[in-house]
Amino acid sequence: KKKEKETPIVALVGYTNAGKSSLFNRLTRASTKVEDRLFSTLDTTTRQMELGNKQKALLVDTVGFIRNLPHHLIESFKATLEEAAQADLLLHVIDASRADTFYLRKAVEQVLVALGISGKKSILVWNKADLLEKTQPAADPEGGVFLSAKTGEGVEGLISELTEYLSYTKKEQEFFVPVKYGGLIHFLYEKAEVLGRRDGQEGSFLRVRISRKAEEIFKKMLRDADQTAKTLDS
């Protein structure tokens, strides 16, 4: 049902205790339970988060992974992680303060392969930047976003990246809505980003950034309204 909506879905994945739930709380202003133990999140929690340009997304928190996750556990977690498979984007959260980040990252990637979602677009999120020593590097050669879910440092940078990436999944389009169909305009304000509007005697021109699915729905709404009007006229 979430996938049928126009709101994009972003899923948090990562090694256990990487700070996914803390980041979830920071991004959604929620209060999900945060514990320093294995599998403290055993089911998915979904909340809406606000991005830039009036964009919104659904953020999903998932179970933490471990190294050499047994096959039977992968099978058990498949239902829990199904929302990650349905996501438009993954945020791979890594504890940047640990010395074994390379191995933890590979462990997560192996689980994603086992789940059949390794090819999905993802952003590396290096969490717990507040625990890094000043002498430690503040960037990774492979990119990503350094932040602290605890203090909020760097979170705005992640939100900017999310906003930019999710904007690319939409295109700019212009619609003309006749005055008699003016009631349909609210759909564009709800399902798209209205970039400009020009009202005239005959109707309104709206320039929007919209997803392909929402565009198809709105065009059908216009066609149906036009057909209904023609039927009534005849």
PDB file of C-alpha atoms in Angstrom:
ATOM      1  CA  LYS A   1       0.000   0.000   0.000  1.00  0.00           C
ATOM      2  CA  LYS A   2       2.896   2.333   0.760  1.00  0.00           C
ATOM      3  CA  LYS A   3       4.391   1.609  -2.663  1.00  0.00           C
ATOM      4  CA  GLU A   4       1.131   2.524  -4.363  1.00  0.00           C
ATOM      5  CA  LYS A   5       1.387   6.010  -2.906  1.00  0.00           C
ATOM      6  CA  GLU A   6       3.418   8.726  -4.576  1.00  0.00           C
ATOM      7  CA  THR A   7       5.574   9.276  -1.506  1.00  0.00           C
ATOM      8  CA  PRO A   8       9.030   7.704  -2.057  1.00  0.00           C
ATOM      9  CA  ILE A   9      10.254   5.090   0.409  1.00  0.00           C
ATOM     10  CA  VAL A  10      13.721   5.270   1.988  1.00  0.00           C
ATOM     11  CA  ALA A  11      14.986   2.336   4.072  1.00  0.00           C
ATOM     12  CA  LEU A  12      17.720   2.331   6.700  1.00  0.00           C
ATOM     13  CA  VAL A  13      19.992  -0.730   6.594  1.00  0.00           C
ATOM     14  CA  GLY A  14      23.217  -1.438   8.429  1.00  0.00           C
ATOM     15  CA  TYR A  15      25.150  -3.522  10.909  1.00  0.00           C
ATOM     16  CA  THR A  16      23.595  -3.876  14.338  1.00  0.00           C
ATOM     17  CA  ASN A  17      24.277  -0.942  16.694  1.00  0.00           C
ATOM     18  CA  ALA A  18      25.260   1.341  13.817  1.00  0.00           C
ATOM     19  CA  GLY A  19      22.725   3.863  15.084  1.00  0.00           C
ATOM     20  CA  LYS A  20      19.908   3.344  12.585  1.00  0.00           C
ATOM     21  CA  SER A  21      17.131   3.880  15.119  1.00  0.00           C
ATOM     22  CA  SER A  22      18.811   7.022  16.456  1.00  0.00           C
ATOM     23  CA  LEU A  23      19.063   8.390  12.922  1.00  0.00           C
ATOM     24  CA  PHE A  24      15.449   7.362  12.303  1.00  0.00           C
ATOM     25  CA  ASN A  25      14.389   9.373  15.335  1.00  0.00           C
ATOM     26  CA  ARG A  26      16.458  12.366  14.248  1.00  0.00           C
ATOM     27  CA  LEU A  27      15.054  12.404  10.697  1.00  0.00           C
ATOM     28  CA  THR A  28      11.426  11.807  11.647  1.00  0.00           C
ATOM     29  CA  ARG A  29      11.355  13.395  15.106  1.00  0.00           C
ATOM     30  CA  ALA A  30       9.994  10.076  16.376  1.00  0.00           C
ATOM     31  CA  SER A  31      10.814   8.183  19.564  1.00  0.00           C
ATOM     32  CA  THR A  32      11.672   4.650  18.438  1.00  0.00           C
ATOM     33  CA  LYS A  33      13.306   2.520  21.131  1.00  0.00           C
ATOM     34  CA  VAL A  34      17.109   2.725  20.998  1.00  0.00           C
ATOM     35  CA  GLU A  35      19.140   0.014  22.734  1.00  0.00           C
ATOM     36  CA  ASP A  36      22.782  -1.056  22.557  1.00  0.00           C
ATOM     37  CA  ARG A  37      22.182  -4.730  21.889  1.00  0.00           C
ATOM     38  CA  LEU A  38      21.720  -7.169  19.031  1.00  0.00           C
ATOM     39  CA  PHE A  39      18.426  -7.034  17.174  1.00  0.00           C
ATOM     40  CA  SER A  40      16.914  -4.253  19.297  1.00  0.00           C
ATOM     41  CA  THR A  41      14.774  -3.540  16.224  1.00  0.00           C
ATOM     42  CA  LEU A  42      13.055  -6.750  15.143  1.00  0.00           C
ATOM     43  CA  ASP A  43      10.247  -5.321  13.063  1.00  0.00           C
ATOM     44  CA  THR A  44      10.038  -2.389  10.706  1.00  0.00           C
ATOM     45  CA  THR A  45       8.879   1.026  11.796  1.00  0.00           C
ATOM     46  CA  THR A  46       7.782   3.574   9.216  1.00  0.00           C
ATOM     47  CA  ARG A  47       7.347   7.313   9.649  1.00  0.00           C
ATOM     48  CA  GLN A  48       7.086  10.282   7.344  1.00  0.00           C
ATOM     49  CA  MET A  49       9.995  12.714   7.094  1.00  0.00           C
ATOM     50  CA  GLU A  50      10.154  16.205   5.659  1.00  0.00           C
ATOM     51  CA  LEU A  51      12.752  16.985   2.994  1.00  0.00           C
ATOM     52  CA  GLY A  52      13.572  20.149   1.084  1.00  0.00           C
ATOM     53  CA  ASN A  53      11.403  21.702  -1.649  1.00  0.00           C
ATOM     54  CA  LYS A  54       8.285  20.574   0.237  1.00  0.00           C
ATOM     55  CA  GLN A  55       9.140  16.957  -0.526  1.00  0.00           C
ATOM     56  CA  LYS A  56       8.178  14.143   1.809  1.00  0.00           C
ATOM     57  CA  ALA A  57       9.355  10.562   2.087  1.00  0.00           C
ATOM     58  CA  LEU A  58       8.521   7.479   4.125  1.00  0.00           C
ATOM     59  CA  LEU A  59      11.504   6.352   6.205  1.00  0.00           C
ATOM     60  CA  VAL A  60      11.732   2.692   7.221  1.00  0.00           C
ATOM     61  CA  ASP A  61      13.866   1.402  10.097  1.00  0.00           C
ATOM     62  CA  THR A  62      14.975  -2.248   9.747  1.00  0.00           C
ATOM     63  CA  VAL A  63      16.642  -4.963  11.785  1.00  0.00           C
ATOM     64  CA  GLY A  64      20.413  -4.701  12.263  1.00  0.00           C
ATOM     65  CA  PHE A  65      22.602  -7.167  10.380  1.00  0.00           C
ATOM     66  CA  ILE A  66      25.463  -9.291  11.775  1.00  0.00           C
ATOM     67  CA  ARG A  67      28.414 -11.051  10.169  1.00  0.00           C
ATOM     68  CA  ASN A  68      27.843 -14.505   8.751  1.00  0.00           C
ATOM     69  CA  LEU A  69      24.111 -14.254   9.314  1.00  0.00           C
ATOM     70  CA  PRO A  70      22.889 -17.873   9.178  1.00  0.00           C
ATOM     71  CA  HIS A  71      20.721 -18.772   6.222  1.00  0.00           C
ATOM     72  CA  HIS A  72      17.731 -19.667   8.403  1.00  0.00           C
ATOM     73  CA  LEU A  73      17.895 -16.231  10.017  1.00  0.00           C
ATOM     74  CA  ILE A  74      18.032 -14.561   6.612  1.00  0.00           C
ATOM     75  CA  GLU A  75      14.880 -16.470   5.723  1.00  0.00           C
ATOM     76  CA  SER A  76      13.270 -15.338   8.995  1.00  0.00           C
ATOM     77  CA  PHE A  77      14.212 -11.706   8.391  1.00  0.00           C
ATOM     78  CA  LYS A  78      13.001 -11.660   4.802  1.00  0.00           C
ATOM     79  CA  ALA A  79       9.509 -10.607   5.822  1.00  0.00           C
ATOM     80  CA  THR A  80      10.931  -7.948   8.115  1.00  0.00           C
ATOM     81  CA  LEU A  81      13.274  -6.663   5.409  1.00  0.00           C
ATOM     82  CA  GLU A  82      10.731  -6.781   2.619  1.00  0.00           C
ATOM     83  CA  GLU A  83      10.189  -3.038   2.942  1.00  0.00           C
ATOM     84  CA  ALA A  84      13.869  -2.480   2.201  1.00  0.00           C
ATOM     85  CA  ALA A  85      13.378  -4.396  -1.029  1.00  0.00           C
ATOM     86  CA  GLN A  86      10.443  -2.143  -1.921  1.00  0.00           C
ATOM     87  CA  ALA A  87      12.334   1.061  -1.096  1.00  0.00           C
ATOM     88  CA  ASP A  88      13.334   3.599  -3.712  1.00  0.00           C
ATOM     89  CA  LEU A  89      16.596   4.268  -1.875  1.00  0.00           C
ATOM     90  CA  LEU A  90      18.685   2.639   0.859  1.00  0.00           C
ATOM     91  CA  LEU A  91      20.625   4.492   3.550  1.00  0.00           C
ATOM     92  CA  HIS A  92      23.486   2.196   4.552  1.00  0.00           C
ATOM     93  CA  VAL A  93      24.323   3.345   8.090  1.00  0.00           C
ATOM     94  CA  ILE A  94      27.861   2.611   9.339  1.00  0.00           C
ATOM     95  CA  ASP A  95      29.385   3.232  12.775  1.00  0.00           C
ATOM     96  CA  ALA A  96      32.278   5.464  11.706  1.00  0.00           C
ATOM     97  CA  SER A  97      33.892   5.239  15.153  1.00  0.00           C
ATOM     98  CA  ARG A  98      34.731   1.540  14.827  1.00  0.00           C
ATOM     99  CA  ALA A  99      38.032   0.288  13.473  1.00  0.00           C
ATOM    100  CA  ASP A 100      36.458  -2.581  11.523  1.00  0.00           C
ATOM    101  CA  THR A 101      34.063  -0.535   9.370  1.00  0.00           C
ATOM    102  CA  PHE A 102      35.320  -2.227   6.180  1.00  0.00           C
ATOM    103  CA  TYR A 103      34.287  -5.673   7.423  1.00  0.00           C
ATOM    104  CA  LEU A 104      30.971  -4.467   8.826  1.00  0.00           C
ATOM    105  CA  ARG A 105      30.130  -2.804   5.529  1.00  0.00           C
ATOM    106  CA  LYS A 106      30.957  -5.985   3.614  1.00  0.00           C
ATOM    107  CA  ALA A 107      28.843  -8.037   6.023  1.00  0.00           C
ATOM    108  CA  VAL A 108      25.821  -5.832   5.300  1.00  0.00           C
ATOM    109  CA  GLU A 109      26.444  -5.990   1.565  1.00  0.00           C
ATOM    110  CA  GLN A 110      26.546  -9.792   1.726  1.00  0.00           C
ATOM    111  CA  VAL A 111      23.146  -9.865   3.435  1.00  0.00           C
ATOM    112  CA  LEU A 112      21.750  -7.502   0.789  1.00  0.00           C
ATOM    113  CA  VAL A 113      23.025  -9.911  -1.875  1.00  0.00           C
ATOM    114  CA  ALA A 114      21.331 -12.809  -0.074  1.00  0.00           C
ATOM    115  CA  LEU A 115      18.103 -10.809  -0.002  1.00  0.00           C
ATOM    116  CA  GLY A 116      18.384 -10.043  -3.706  1.00  0.00           C
ATOM    117  CA  ILE A 117      18.519  -6.246  -3.312  1.00  0.00           C
ATOM    118  CA  SER A 118      22.245  -5.560  -3.653  1.00  0.00           C
ATOM    119  CA  GLY A 119      21.797  -3.537  -6.835  1.00  0.00           C
ATOM    120  CA  LYS A 120      19.491  -0.951  -5.283  1.00  0.00           C
ATOM    121  CA  LYS A 121      20.692   2.642  -5.126  1.00  0.00           C
ATOM    122  CA  SER A 122      22.167   3.474  -1.720  1.00  0.00           C
ATOM    123  CA  ILE A 123      23.871   6.299   0.158  1.00  0.00           C
ATOM    124  CA  LEU A 124      26.595   5.554   2.703  1.00  0.00           C
ATOM    125  CA  VAL A 125      25.882   7.243   6.028  1.00  0.00           C
ATOM    126  CA  TRP A 126      28.892   7.365   8.361  1.00  0.00           C
ATOM    127  CA  ASN A 127      27.239   7.790  11.750  1.00  0.00           C
ATOM    128  CA  LYS A 128      28.689   8.641  15.195  1.00  0.00           C
ATOM    129  CA  ALA A 129      30.978  11.334  13.809  1.00  0.00           C
ATOM    130  CA  ASP A 130      30.929  12.890  17.278  1.00  0.00           C
ATOM    131  CA  LEU A 131      33.008   9.943  18.528  1.00  0.00           C
ATOM    132  CA  LEU A 132      35.769  10.417  15.955  1.00  0.00           C
ATOM    133  CA  GLU A 133      39.082  11.782  17.128  1.00  0.00           C
ATOM    134  CA  LYS A 134      40.086  15.063  15.551  1.00  0.00           C
ATOM    135  CA  THR A 135      43.064  13.300  14.020  1.00  0.00           C
ATOM    136  CA  GLN A 136      40.855  10.796  12.199  1.00  0.00           C
ATOM    137  CA  PRO A 137      39.910  11.528   8.572  1.00  0.00           C
ATOM    138  CA  ALA A 138      36.596  13.336   8.156  1.00  0.00           C
ATOM    139  CA  ALA A 139      35.839  11.836   4.750  1.00  0.00           C
ATOM    140  CA  ASP A 140      35.842   8.484   3.028  1.00  0.00           C
ATOM    141  CA  PRO A 141      37.430   7.907  -0.395  1.00  0.00           C
ATOM    142  CA  GLU A 142      34.230   6.277  -1.582  1.00  0.00           C
ATOM    143  CA  GLY A 143      32.048   9.176  -0.549  1.00  0.00           C
ATOM    144  CA  GLY A 144      29.036   9.220   1.696  1.00  0.00           C
ATOM    145  CA  VAL A 145      27.771  11.534   4.402  1.00  0.00           C
ATOM    146  CA  PHE A 146      29.428  11.913   7.807  1.00  0.00           C
ATOM    147  CA  LEU A 147      27.039  12.820  10.606  1.00  0.00           C
ATOM    148  CA  SER A 148      26.026  12.272  14.196  1.00  0.00           C
ATOM    149  CA  ALA A 149      22.469  11.144  14.803  1.00  0.00           C
ATOM    150  CA  LYS A 150      23.076  11.927  18.482  1.00  0.00           C
ATOM    151  CA  THR A 151      24.095  15.588  18.095  1.00  0.00           C
ATOM    152  CA  GLY A 152      22.500  16.335  14.717  1.00  0.00           C
ATOM    153  CA  GLU A 153      25.827  17.326  13.153  1.00  0.00           C
ATOM    154  CA  GLY A 154      25.780  16.689   9.396  1.00  0.00           C
ATOM    155  CA  VAL A 155      22.108  15.622   9.275  1.00  0.00           C
ATOM    156  CA  GLU A 156      21.154  18.605   7.113  1.00  0.00           C
ATOM    157  CA  GLY A 157      23.726  17.435   4.568  1.00  0.00           C
ATOM    158  CA  LEU A 158      22.035  14.049   4.384  1.00  0.00           C
ATOM    159  CA  ILE A 159      18.624  15.669   3.965  1.00  0.00           C
ATOM    160  CA  SER A 160      20.033  17.749   1.092  1.00  0.00           C
ATOM    161  CA  GLU A 161      21.358  14.605  -0.618  1.00  0.00           C
ATOM    162  CA  LEU A 162      18.027  12.851  -0.184  1.00  0.00           C
ATOM    163  CA  THR A 163      16.163  15.858  -1.568  1.00  0.00           C
ATOM    164  CA  GLU A 164      18.437  16.069  -4.595  1.00  0.00           C
ATOM    165  CA  TYR A 165      18.344  12.352  -5.372  1.00  0.00           C
ATOM    166  CA  LEU A 166      14.587  11.959  -5.001  1.00  0.00           C
ATOM    167  CA  SER A 167      14.035  15.051  -7.165  1.00  0.00           C
ATOM    168  CA  TYR A 168      15.721  13.228 -10.037  1.00  0.00           C
ATOM    169  CA  THR A 169      13.028  10.556  -9.905  1.00  0.00           C
ATOM    170  CA  LYS A 170      10.547  13.191 -11.047  1.00  0.00           C
ATOM    171  CA  LYS A 171      10.331  15.431 -14.110  1.00  0.00           C
ATOM    172  CA  GLU A 172       9.054  18.901 -14.781  1.00  0.00           C
ATOM    173  CA  GLN A 173       5.749  19.096 -16.627  1.00  0.00           C
ATOM    174  CA  GLU A 174       3.200  21.776 -17.432  1.00  0.00           C
ATOM    175  CA  PHE A 175      -0.540  21.232 -17.288  1.00  0.00           C
ATOM    176  CA  PHE A 176      -3.435  23.390 -18.386  1.00  0.00           C
ATOM    177  CA  VAL A 177      -6.513  22.875 -16.225  1.00  0.00           C
ATOM    178  CA  PRO A 178      -9.730  24.462 -17.547  1.00  0.00           C
ATOM    179  CA  VAL A 179     -11.749  26.500 -15.075  1.00  0.00           C
ATOM    180  CA  LYS A 180     -14.541  23.915 -15.024  1.00  0.00           C
ATOM    181  CA  TYR A 181     -12.046  21.265 -13.859  1.00  0.00           C
ATOM    182  CA  GLY A 182     -10.441  23.506 -11.261  1.00  0.00           C
ATOM    183  CA  GLY A 183     -11.303  21.098  -8.485  1.00  0.00           C
ATOM    184  CA  LEU A 184      -8.659  18.716  -9.817  1.00  0.00           C
ATOM    185  CA  ILE A 185      -5.816  21.121  -9.110  1.00  0.00           C
ATOM    186  CA  HIS A 186      -5.592  20.029  -5.468  1.00  0.00           C
ATOM    187  CA  PHE A 187      -4.214  16.691  -6.737  1.00  0.00           C
ATOM    188  CA  LEU A 188      -1.132  18.455  -8.074  1.00  0.00           C
ATOM    189  CA  TYR A 189      -0.539  20.220  -4.776  1.00  0.00           C
ATOM    190  CA  GLU A 190      -0.831  16.920  -2.915  1.00  0.00           C
ATOM    191  CA  LYS A 191       1.067  14.606  -5.268  1.00  0.00           C
ATOM    192  CA  ALA A 192       3.549  16.922  -6.988  1.00  0.00           C
ATOM    193  CA  GLU A 193       5.718  19.933  -6.326  1.00  0.00           C
ATOM    194  CA  VAL A 194       4.076  23.018  -7.856  1.00  0.00           C
ATOM    195  CA  LEU A 195       6.857  25.216  -9.259  1.00  0.00           C
ATOM    196  CA  GLY A 196       4.664  27.921 -10.759  1.00  0.00           C
ATOM    197  CA  ARG A 197       1.067  28.792 -11.481  1.00  0.00           C
ATOM    198  CA  ARG A 198      -0.563  31.232 -13.887  1.00  0.00           C
ATOM    199  CA  ASP A 199      -4.319  31.727 -13.699  1.00  0.00           C
ATOM    200  CA  GLY A 200      -6.375  33.048 -16.614  1.00  0.00           C
ATOM    201  CA  GLN A 201     -10.007  33.413 -17.649  1.00  0.00           C
ATOM    202  CA  GLU A 202     -10.026  30.014 -19.367  1.00  0.00           C
ATOM    203  CA  GLY A 203      -8.140  28.116 -16.716  1.00  0.00           C
ATOM    204  CA  SER A 204      -4.789  27.680 -14.989  1.00  0.00           C
ATOM    205  CA  PHE A 205      -1.327  26.755 -16.230  1.00  0.00           C
ATOM    206  CA  LEU A 206       0.673  24.869 -13.623  1.00  0.00           C
ATOM    207  CA  ARG A 207       4.344  23.945 -13.893  1.00  0.00           C
ATOM    208  CA  VAL A 208       5.088  21.023 -11.605  1.00  0.00           C
ATOM    209  CA  ARG A 209       7.724  18.449 -10.742  1.00  0.00           C
ATOM    210  CA  ILE A 210       5.886  15.157 -10.785  1.00  0.00           C
ATOM    211  CA  SER A 211       6.480  11.406 -10.867  1.00  0.00           C
ATOM    212  CA  ARG A 212       5.560   9.390 -13.920  1.00  0.00           C
ATOM    213  CA  LYS A 213       2.812   7.529 -12.075  1.00  0.00           C
ATOM    214  CA  ALA A 214       1.211  10.710 -10.711  1.00  0.00           C
ATOM    215  CA  GLU A 215       1.401  12.256 -14.186  1.00  0.00           C
ATOM    216  CA  GLU A 216      -0.480   9.307 -15.667  1.00  0.00           C
ATOM    217  CA  ILE A 217      -3.115   9.490 -12.929  1.00  0.00           C
ATOM    218  CA  PHE A 218      -3.660  13.209 -13.391  1.00  0.00           C
ATOM    219  CA  LYS A 219      -3.932  12.931 -17.182  1.00  0.00           C
ATOM    220  CA  LYS A 220      -6.542  10.221 -16.711  1.00  0.00           C
ATOM    221  CA  MET A 221      -8.426  12.470 -14.283  1.00  0.00           C
ATOM    222  CA  LEU A 222      -8.505  15.204 -16.923  1.00  0.00           C
ATOM    223  CA  ARG A 223      -9.675  12.761 -19.608  1.00  0.00           C
ATOM    224  CA  ASP A 224     -12.391  11.346 -17.356  1.00  0.00           C
ATOM    225  CA  ALA A 225     -13.571  14.847 -16.414  1.00  0.00           C
ATOM    226  CA  ASP A 226     -13.680  15.816 -20.075  1.00  0.00           C
ATOM    227  CA  GLN A 227     -15.607  12.680 -21.013  1.00  0.00           C
ATOM    228  CA  THR A 228     -18.087  13.256 -18.182  1.00  0.00           C
ATOM    229  CA  ALA A 229     -18.633  16.840 -19.339  1.00  0.00           C
ATOM    230  CA  LYS A 230     -19.237  15.729 -22.928  1.00  0.00           C
ATOM    231  CA  THR A 231     -21.736  13.098 -21.777  1.00  0.00           C
ATOM    232  CA  LEU A 232     -23.647  15.644 -19.727  1.00  0.00           C
ATOM    233  CA  ASP A 233     -23.667  18.120 -22.617  1.00  0.00           C
ATOM    234  CA  SER A 234     -25.099  15.540 -24.983  1.00  0.00           C
TER     235      SER A 234
END
